[in-house]
Coordinates of C-alpha atoms in Angstrom, one line a residue:
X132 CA 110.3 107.3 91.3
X133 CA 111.1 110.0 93.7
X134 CA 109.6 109.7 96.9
X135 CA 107.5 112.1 98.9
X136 CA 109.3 113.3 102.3
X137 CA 105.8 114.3 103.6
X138 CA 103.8 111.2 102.4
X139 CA 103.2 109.5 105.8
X140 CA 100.3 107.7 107.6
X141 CA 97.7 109.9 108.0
X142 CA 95.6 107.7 110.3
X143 CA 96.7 106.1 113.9
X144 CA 95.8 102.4 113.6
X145 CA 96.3 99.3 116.0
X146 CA 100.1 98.1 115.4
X147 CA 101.2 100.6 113.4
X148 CA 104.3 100.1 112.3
X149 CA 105.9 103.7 111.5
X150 CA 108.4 103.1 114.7
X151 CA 109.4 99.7 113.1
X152 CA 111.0 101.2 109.8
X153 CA 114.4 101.7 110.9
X154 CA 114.5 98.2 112.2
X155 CA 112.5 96.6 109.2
X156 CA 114.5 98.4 106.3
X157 CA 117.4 96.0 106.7
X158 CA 115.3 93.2 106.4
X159 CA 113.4 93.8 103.5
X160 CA 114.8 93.4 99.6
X161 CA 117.0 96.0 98.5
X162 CA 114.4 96.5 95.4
X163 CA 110.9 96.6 95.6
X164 CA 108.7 98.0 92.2
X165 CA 105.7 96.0 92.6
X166 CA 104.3 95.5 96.1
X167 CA 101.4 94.3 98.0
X168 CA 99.7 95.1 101.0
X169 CA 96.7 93.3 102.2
X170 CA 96.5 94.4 105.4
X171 CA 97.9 97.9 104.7
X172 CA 96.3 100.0 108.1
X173 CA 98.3 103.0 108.4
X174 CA 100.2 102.3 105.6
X175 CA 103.6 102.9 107.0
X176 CA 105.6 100.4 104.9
X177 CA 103.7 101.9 102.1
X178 CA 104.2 105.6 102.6
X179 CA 108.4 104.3 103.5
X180 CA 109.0 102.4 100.1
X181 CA 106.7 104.3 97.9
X182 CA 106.7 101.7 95.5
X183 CA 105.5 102.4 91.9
X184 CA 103.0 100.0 91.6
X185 CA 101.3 98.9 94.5
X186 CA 98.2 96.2 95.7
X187 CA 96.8 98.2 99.4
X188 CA 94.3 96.4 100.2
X189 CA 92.4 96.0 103.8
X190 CA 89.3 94.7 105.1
X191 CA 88.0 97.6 106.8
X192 CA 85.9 99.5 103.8
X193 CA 86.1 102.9 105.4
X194 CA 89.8 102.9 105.7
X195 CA 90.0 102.1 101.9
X196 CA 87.4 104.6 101.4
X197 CA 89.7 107.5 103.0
X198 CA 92.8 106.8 101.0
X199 CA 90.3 106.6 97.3
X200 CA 89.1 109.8 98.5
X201 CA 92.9 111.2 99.3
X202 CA 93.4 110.4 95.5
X203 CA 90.9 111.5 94.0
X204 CA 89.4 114.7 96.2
X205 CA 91.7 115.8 98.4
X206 CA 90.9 119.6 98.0
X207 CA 87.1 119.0 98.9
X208 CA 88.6 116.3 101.8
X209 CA 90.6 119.7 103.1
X210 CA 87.8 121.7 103.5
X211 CA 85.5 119.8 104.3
X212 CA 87.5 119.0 107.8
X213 CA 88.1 122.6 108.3
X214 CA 84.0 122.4 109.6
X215 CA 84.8 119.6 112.2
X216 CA 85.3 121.0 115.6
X217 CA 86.9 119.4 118.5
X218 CA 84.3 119.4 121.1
X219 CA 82.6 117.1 122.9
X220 CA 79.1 117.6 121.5
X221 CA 80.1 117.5 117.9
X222 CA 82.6 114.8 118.4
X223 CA 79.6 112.2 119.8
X224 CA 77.3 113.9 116.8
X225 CA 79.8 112.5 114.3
X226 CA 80.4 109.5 115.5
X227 CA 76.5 108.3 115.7
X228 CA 76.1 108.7 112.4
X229 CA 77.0 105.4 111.5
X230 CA 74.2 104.4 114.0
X231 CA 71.4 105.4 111.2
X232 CA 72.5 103.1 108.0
X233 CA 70.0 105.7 106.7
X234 CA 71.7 108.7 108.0
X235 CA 75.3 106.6 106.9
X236 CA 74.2 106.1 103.4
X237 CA 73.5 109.8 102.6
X238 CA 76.7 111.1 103.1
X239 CA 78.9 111.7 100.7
X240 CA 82.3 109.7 100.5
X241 CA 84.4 112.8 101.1
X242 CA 82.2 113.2 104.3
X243 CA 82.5 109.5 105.3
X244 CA 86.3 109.9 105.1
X245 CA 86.5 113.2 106.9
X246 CA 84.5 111.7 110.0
X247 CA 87.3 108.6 109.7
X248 CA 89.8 111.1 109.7
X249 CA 88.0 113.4 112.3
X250 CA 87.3 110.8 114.8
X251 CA 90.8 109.4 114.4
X252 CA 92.4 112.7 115.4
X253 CA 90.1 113.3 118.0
X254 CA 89.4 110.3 119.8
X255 CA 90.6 108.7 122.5
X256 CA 94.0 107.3 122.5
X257 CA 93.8 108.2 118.6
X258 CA 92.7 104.5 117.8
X259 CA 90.0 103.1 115.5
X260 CA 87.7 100.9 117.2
X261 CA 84.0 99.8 116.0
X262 CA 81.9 97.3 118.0
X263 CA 80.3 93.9 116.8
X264 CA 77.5 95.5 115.2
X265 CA 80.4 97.6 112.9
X266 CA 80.1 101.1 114.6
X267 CA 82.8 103.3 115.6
X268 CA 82.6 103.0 119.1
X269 CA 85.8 105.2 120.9
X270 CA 85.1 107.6 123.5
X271 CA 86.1 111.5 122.6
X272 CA 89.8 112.2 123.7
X273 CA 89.8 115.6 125.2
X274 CA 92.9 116.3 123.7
X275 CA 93.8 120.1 123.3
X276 CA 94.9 120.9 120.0
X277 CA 94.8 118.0 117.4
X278 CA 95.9 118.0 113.9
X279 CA 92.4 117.4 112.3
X280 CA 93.7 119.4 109.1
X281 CA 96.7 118.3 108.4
X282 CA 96.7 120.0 104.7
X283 CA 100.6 118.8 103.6
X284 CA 100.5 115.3 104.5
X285 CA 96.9 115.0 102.8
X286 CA 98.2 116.4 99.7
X287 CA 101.5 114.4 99.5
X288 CA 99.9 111.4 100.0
X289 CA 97.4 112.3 97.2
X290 CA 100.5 112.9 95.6
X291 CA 102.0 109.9 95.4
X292 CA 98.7 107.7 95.1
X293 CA 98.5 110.1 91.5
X294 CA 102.3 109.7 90.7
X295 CA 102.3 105.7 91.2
X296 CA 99.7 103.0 90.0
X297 CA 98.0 102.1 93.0
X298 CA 95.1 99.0 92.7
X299 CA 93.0 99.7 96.3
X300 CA 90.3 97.2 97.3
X301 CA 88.5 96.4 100.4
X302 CA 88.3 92.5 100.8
X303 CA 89.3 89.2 101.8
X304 CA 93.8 89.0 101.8
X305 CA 93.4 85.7 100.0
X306 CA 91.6 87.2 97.1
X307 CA 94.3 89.3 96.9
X308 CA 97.3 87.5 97.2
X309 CA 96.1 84.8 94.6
X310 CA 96.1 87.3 92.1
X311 CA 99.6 88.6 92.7
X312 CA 102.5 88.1 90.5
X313 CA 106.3 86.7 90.8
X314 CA 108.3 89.7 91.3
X315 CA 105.6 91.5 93.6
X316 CA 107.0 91.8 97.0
X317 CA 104.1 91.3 99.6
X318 CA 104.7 92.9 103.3
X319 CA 101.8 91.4 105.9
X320 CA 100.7 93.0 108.8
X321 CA 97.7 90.9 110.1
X322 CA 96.3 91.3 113.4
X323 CA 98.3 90.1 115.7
X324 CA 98.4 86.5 118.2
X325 CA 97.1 88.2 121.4
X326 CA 100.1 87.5 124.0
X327 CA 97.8 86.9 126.7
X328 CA 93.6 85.9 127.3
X329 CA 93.2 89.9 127.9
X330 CA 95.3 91.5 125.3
X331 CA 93.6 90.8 122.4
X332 CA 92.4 93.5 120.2
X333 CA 90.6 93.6 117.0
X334 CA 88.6 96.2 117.5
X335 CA 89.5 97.7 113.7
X336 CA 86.9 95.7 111.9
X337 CA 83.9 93.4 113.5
X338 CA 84.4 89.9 113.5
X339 CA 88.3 89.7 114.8
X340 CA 91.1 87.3 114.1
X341 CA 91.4 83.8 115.6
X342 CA 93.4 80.9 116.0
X343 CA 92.4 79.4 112.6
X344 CA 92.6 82.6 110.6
X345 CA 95.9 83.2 111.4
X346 CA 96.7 79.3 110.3
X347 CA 94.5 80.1 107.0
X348 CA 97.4 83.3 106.9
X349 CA 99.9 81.0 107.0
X350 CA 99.0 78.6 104.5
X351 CA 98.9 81.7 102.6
X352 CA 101.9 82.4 102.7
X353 CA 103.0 78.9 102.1
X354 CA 101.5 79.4 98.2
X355 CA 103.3 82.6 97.9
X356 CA 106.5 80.6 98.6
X357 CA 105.5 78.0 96.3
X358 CA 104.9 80.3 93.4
X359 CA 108.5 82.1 94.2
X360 CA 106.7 85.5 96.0
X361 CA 108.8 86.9 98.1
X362 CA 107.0 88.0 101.4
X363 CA 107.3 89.7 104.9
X364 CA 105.2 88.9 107.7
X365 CA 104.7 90.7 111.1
X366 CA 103.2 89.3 114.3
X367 CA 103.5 88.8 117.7
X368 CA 106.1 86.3 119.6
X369 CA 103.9 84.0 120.4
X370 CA 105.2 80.4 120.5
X371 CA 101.6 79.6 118.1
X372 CA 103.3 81.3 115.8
X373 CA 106.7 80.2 115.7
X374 CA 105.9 77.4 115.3
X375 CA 103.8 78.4 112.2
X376 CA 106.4 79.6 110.8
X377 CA 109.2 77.5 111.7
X378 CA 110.2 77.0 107.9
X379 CA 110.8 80.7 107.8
X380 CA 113.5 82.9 108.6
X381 CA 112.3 84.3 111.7
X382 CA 113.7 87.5 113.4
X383 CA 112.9 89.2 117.0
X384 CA 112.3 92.6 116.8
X385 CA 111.1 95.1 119.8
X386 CA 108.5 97.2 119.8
X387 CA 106.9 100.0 121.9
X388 CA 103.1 99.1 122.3
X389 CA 100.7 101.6 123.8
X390 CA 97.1 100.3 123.5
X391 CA 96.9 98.6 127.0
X392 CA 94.6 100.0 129.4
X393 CA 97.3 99.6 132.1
X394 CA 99.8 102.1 131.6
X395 CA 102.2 100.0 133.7
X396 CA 101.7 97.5 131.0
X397 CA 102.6 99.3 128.2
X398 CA 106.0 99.3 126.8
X399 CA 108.3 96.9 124.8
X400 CA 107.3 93.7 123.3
X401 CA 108.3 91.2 121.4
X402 CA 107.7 90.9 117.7
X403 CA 108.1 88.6 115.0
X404 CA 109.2 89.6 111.4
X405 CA 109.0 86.1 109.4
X406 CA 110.6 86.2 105.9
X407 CA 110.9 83.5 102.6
X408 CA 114.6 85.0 101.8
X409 CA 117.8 85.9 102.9

C-alpha cells in the first residue's frame, strides 16, 4: 500500500516519538503488514509504517475517540473546528466541559474530538494532561497563531485509516496483545520509568504507571516472545528496566525531551529501544 506523505500525528502527546523515526527505522523489521500498537499516543510509528492492517489501541478513550471520528467524519470534524477560537475565554469554556458529566455526555463525538484536538493546539506546552478525577486540566498557552485546522493532515490521516484495515479500541494492552497473532509485529510505547522522584509524568490518563505495571509490561512481552511475536519496546534508561529486559537486545538511543518545567533541564536523554530479534 502506498503511503500517505501528509498522514502524520495530528495530536502532541507525552513521549512522542516523531523525532525518533530516523533512529528507530533501522531497528525495526524490514516488513511489517500486520501491526500492533497498544499504546499508540500520537501515533508516530503508525502514521511512519502505514501498515495495512493495524491493532491502535490506547487507554485514554478520548484519544481513540478522535482518530474513530478522523475515519469516519472528518468533513463535519473540519468544520466544526473552524468555530473554536484561540482566546482565553473560550479556551477555559472548552475545557470545563468535561467538568459537567452532564454537559460531557451531550455532546456529540465529533464535538468531543474537536475540543481534544482544540485544547491540544491551544494549550500550554501543547500537551494532554487530565487530573485524578479524569479532567483535562492544562492551562491556555497564549500562543499566537496555532494550527487548530489543519485540514490536509486531517484528511490524509482519514485517508489512510479508510485505505487500510484498522481495529481501534480503548482498553487494557494485555487484552490486546493476547489476541494478537504470529506475524503481527507489535511496537510498545508505554509510559515511561520516571528517571528521577520528580520527573514522572502520567498526566495522559488518571491513574499513572508504576513500578509493578511496567513489570506486568514486561511479562507481557515475555508471552509475545513465547508465542514467536516479534516486538519493539521503548522506555526510559533506567537501570529497573534493564534489568527487565536483560534477555533482550537492548539499544541506547537519544532523545530531545521538553516537558520539564525547568528549561535548563530539558534536552537529551537517554532511551531504551528493547527488541526479541536481530
Amino acid at each position: 500500500m502506498k503511503k500517505n506523505q501528509l498522514a502524520a500525528p495530528v495530536v502532541k502527546w507525552v513521549g512522542g516519538k516523531r523525532k525518533l523515526i530516523e533512529t528507530y527505522t533501522p531497528l525495526l523489521p524490514k516488513r511489517i503488514t500486520s501491526y500492533c500498537e497498544p499504546f499508540v499516543g500520537g501515533g508516530a510509528v503508525l502514521f511512519h509504517l502505514q501498515p495495512s492492517i493495524a491493532y491502535v489501541n490506547d487507554i485514554n478513550s478520548d484519544l481513540i475517540g478522535v482518530y474513530t471520528v478522523i475515519r469516519d467524519n472528518v468533513e463535519e470534524l473540519i468544520e466544526e473546528l473552524k468555530q473554536y477560537k484561540n482566546e482565553s475565554e473560550f479556551f477555559y469554556s472548552v475545557r470545563d466541559w468535561d467538568r459537567s458529566q452532564d454537559k460531557y455526555d451531550s455532546l456529540s463525538e465529533v464535538q468531543k474530538a474537536a475540543r481534544i484536538l482544540y485544547l491540544n493546539k491551544t494549550c500550554y506546552n501543547g500537551l494532554y494532561r487530565v487530573n485524578n478525577a479524569g479532567e483535562f486540566n492544562s492551562p491556555f498557552g497564549y500562543y499566537k497563531n496555532p494550527n487548530i485546522v489543519n485540514e490536509p493532515v486531517l484528511r490524509a490521516v482519514s485517508a489512510y485509516f479508510n485505505s487500510a484495515t484498522i481495529y481501534f479500541s480503548a482498553g487494557d494492552y494485555a487484552e490486546v496483545l493476547e489476541k494478537i497473532t504470529k506475524g503481527t509485529f507489535v511496537y510498545l510505547d508505554p509510559p515511561y520509568d520516571p528517571v528521577s522522584a520528580t520527573s514522572n509524568f502520567t498526566g495522559y490518563s488518571k491513574g499513572g504507571f508504576s513500578k509493578e505495571d511496567q513489570i506486568r509490561l514486561r511479562k507481557s512481552c515475555d508471552e509475545l516472545d513465547k508465542r514467536g511475536i516479534k516486538f519493539m519496546l521503548s522506555n526510559s534508561a533506567t537501570d529497573f528496566i534493564k534489568k527487565q529486559y536483560a534477555a533482550y537486545n537492548i539499544t541506547i538511543v537519544h532523545a530531545k525531551r521538553a516537558i520539564n518545567s525547568v528549561a535548563s533541564k530539558r534536552g537529551d536523554v537517554d532511551e531504551v529501544v528493547i527488541r526479541n530479534y536481530e
